PDB file of C-alpha atoms in Angstrom:
ATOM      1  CA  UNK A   1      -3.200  -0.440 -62.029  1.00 68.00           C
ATOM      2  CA  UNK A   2       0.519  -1.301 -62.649  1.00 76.00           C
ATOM      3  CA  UNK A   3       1.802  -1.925 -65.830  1.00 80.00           C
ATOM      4  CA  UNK A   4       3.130  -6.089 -66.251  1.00 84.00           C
ATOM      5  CA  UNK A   5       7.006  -6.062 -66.814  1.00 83.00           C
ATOM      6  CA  UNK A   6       8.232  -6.966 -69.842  1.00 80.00           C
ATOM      7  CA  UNK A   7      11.905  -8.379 -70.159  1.00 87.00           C
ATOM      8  CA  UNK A   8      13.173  -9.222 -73.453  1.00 89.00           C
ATOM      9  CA  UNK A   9      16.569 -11.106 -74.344  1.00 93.00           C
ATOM     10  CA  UNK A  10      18.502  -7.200 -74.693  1.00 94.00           C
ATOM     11  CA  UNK A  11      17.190  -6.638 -71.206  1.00 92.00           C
ATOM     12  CA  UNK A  12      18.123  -9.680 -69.483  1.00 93.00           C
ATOM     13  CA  UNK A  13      21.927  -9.756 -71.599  1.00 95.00           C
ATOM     14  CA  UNK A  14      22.040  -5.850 -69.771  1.00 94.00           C
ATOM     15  CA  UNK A  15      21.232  -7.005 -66.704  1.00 94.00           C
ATOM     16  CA  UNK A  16      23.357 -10.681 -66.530  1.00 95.00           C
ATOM     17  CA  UNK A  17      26.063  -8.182 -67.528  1.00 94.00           C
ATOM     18  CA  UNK A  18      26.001  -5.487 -64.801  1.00 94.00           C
ATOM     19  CA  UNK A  19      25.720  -8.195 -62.108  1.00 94.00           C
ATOM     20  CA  UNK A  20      28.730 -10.179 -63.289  1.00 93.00           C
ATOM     21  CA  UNK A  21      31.822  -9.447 -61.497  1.00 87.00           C
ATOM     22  CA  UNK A  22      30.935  -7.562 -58.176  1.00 91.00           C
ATOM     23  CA  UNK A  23      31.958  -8.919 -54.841  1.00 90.00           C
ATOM     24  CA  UNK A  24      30.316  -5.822 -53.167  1.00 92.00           C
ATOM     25  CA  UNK A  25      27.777  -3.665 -54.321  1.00 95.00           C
ATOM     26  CA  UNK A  26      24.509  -3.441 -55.784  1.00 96.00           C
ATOM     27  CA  UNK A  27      22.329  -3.090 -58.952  1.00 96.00           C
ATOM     28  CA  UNK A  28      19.796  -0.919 -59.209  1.00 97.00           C
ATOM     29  CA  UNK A  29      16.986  -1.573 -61.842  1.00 96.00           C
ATOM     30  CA  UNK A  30      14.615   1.492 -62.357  1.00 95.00           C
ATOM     31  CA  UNK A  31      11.070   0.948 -63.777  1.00 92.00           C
ATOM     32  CA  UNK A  32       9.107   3.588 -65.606  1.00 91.00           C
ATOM     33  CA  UNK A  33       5.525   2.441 -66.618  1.00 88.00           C
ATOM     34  CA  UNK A  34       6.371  -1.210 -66.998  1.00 88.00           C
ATOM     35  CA  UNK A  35       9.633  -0.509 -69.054  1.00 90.00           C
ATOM     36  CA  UNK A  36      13.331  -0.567 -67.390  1.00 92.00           C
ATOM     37  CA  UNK A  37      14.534   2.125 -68.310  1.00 94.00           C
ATOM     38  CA  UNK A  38      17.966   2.366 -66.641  1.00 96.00           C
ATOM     39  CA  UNK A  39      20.442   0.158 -65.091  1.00 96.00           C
ATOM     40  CA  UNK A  40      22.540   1.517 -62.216  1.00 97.00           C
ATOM     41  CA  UNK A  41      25.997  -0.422 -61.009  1.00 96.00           C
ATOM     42  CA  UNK A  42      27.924   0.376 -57.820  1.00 96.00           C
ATOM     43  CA  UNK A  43      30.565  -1.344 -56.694  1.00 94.00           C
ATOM     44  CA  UNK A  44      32.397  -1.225 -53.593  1.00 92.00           C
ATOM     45  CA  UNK A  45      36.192  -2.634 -52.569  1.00 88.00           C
ATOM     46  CA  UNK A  46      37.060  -3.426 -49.613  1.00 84.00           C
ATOM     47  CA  UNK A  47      40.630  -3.342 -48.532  1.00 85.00           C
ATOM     48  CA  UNK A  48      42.036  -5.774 -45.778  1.00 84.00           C
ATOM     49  CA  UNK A  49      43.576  -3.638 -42.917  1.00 79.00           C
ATOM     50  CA  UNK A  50      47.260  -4.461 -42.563  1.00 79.00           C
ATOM     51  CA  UNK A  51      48.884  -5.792 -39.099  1.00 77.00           C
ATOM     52  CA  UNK A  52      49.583  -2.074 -38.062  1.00 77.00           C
ATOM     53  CA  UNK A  53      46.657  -0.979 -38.908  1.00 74.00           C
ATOM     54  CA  UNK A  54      44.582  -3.102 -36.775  1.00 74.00           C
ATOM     55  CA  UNK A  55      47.014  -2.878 -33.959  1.00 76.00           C
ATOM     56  CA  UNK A  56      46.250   1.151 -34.312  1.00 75.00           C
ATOM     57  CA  UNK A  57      42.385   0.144 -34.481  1.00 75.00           C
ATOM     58  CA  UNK A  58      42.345  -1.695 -31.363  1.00 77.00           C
ATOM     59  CA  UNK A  59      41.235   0.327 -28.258  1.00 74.00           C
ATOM     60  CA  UNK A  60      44.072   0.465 -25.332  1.00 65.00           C
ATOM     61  CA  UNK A  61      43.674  -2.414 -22.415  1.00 61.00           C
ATOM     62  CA  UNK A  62      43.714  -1.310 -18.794  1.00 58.00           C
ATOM     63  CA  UNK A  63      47.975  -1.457 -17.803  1.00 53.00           C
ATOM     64  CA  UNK A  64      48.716  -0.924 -21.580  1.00 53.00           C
ATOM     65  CA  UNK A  65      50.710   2.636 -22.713  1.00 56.00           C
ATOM     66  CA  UNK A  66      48.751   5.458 -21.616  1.00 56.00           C
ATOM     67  CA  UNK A  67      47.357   7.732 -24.321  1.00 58.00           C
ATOM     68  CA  UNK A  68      49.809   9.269 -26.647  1.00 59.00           C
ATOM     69  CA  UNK A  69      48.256  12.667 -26.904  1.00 61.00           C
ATOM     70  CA  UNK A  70      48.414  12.781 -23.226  1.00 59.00           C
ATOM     71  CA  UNK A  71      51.638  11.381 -22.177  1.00 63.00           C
ATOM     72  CA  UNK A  72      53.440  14.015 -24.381  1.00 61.00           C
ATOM     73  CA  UNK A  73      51.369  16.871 -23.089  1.00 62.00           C
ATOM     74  CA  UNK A  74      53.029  15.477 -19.811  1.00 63.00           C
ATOM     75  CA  UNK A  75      56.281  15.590 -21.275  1.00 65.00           C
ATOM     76  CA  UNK A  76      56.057  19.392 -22.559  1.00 62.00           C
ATOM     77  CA  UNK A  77      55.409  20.292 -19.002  1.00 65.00           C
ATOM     78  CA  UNK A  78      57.748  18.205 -17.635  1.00 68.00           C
ATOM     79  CA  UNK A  79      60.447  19.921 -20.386  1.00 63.00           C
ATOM     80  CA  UNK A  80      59.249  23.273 -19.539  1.00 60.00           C
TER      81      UNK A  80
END
């Protein structure tokens, strides 16, 4: 049968304070017969792409520039 949890004050001040301040991530809380016994923080950031970037994201539309790779493979045989 499990063990109840207990969380005193100390527990709950750890806890309040790991969580405070992430936009991304998680908390991970581990539990060893009824007793935390370790907190675990990640956090993740998360960069906005710049105009460039997207524009270098986006897949090439039908009538657009061919691809790169292969238009100057043309142009090494067309040199040679």
């Amino acid at each position: 049968m499990a063990k109840p949890l207990v969380i005193d004050e100390v527990w709950q001040e750890r806890i309040l304070n790991q969580v405070s301040g992430i936009q991304y991530g998680q908390v991970i809380i581990t539990v060893h017969d009824g007793r935390i016994v370790q907190i675990d923080r990640t956090e993740r950031v998360r960069y906005e792409q710049s105009p460039a970037q997207k524009q270098a994201a986006e897949p090439l539309k039908a009538g657009g520039a061919g691809n790169p790779v292969v238009d100057s493979t043309k142009d090494l045989k067309a040199a040679q």
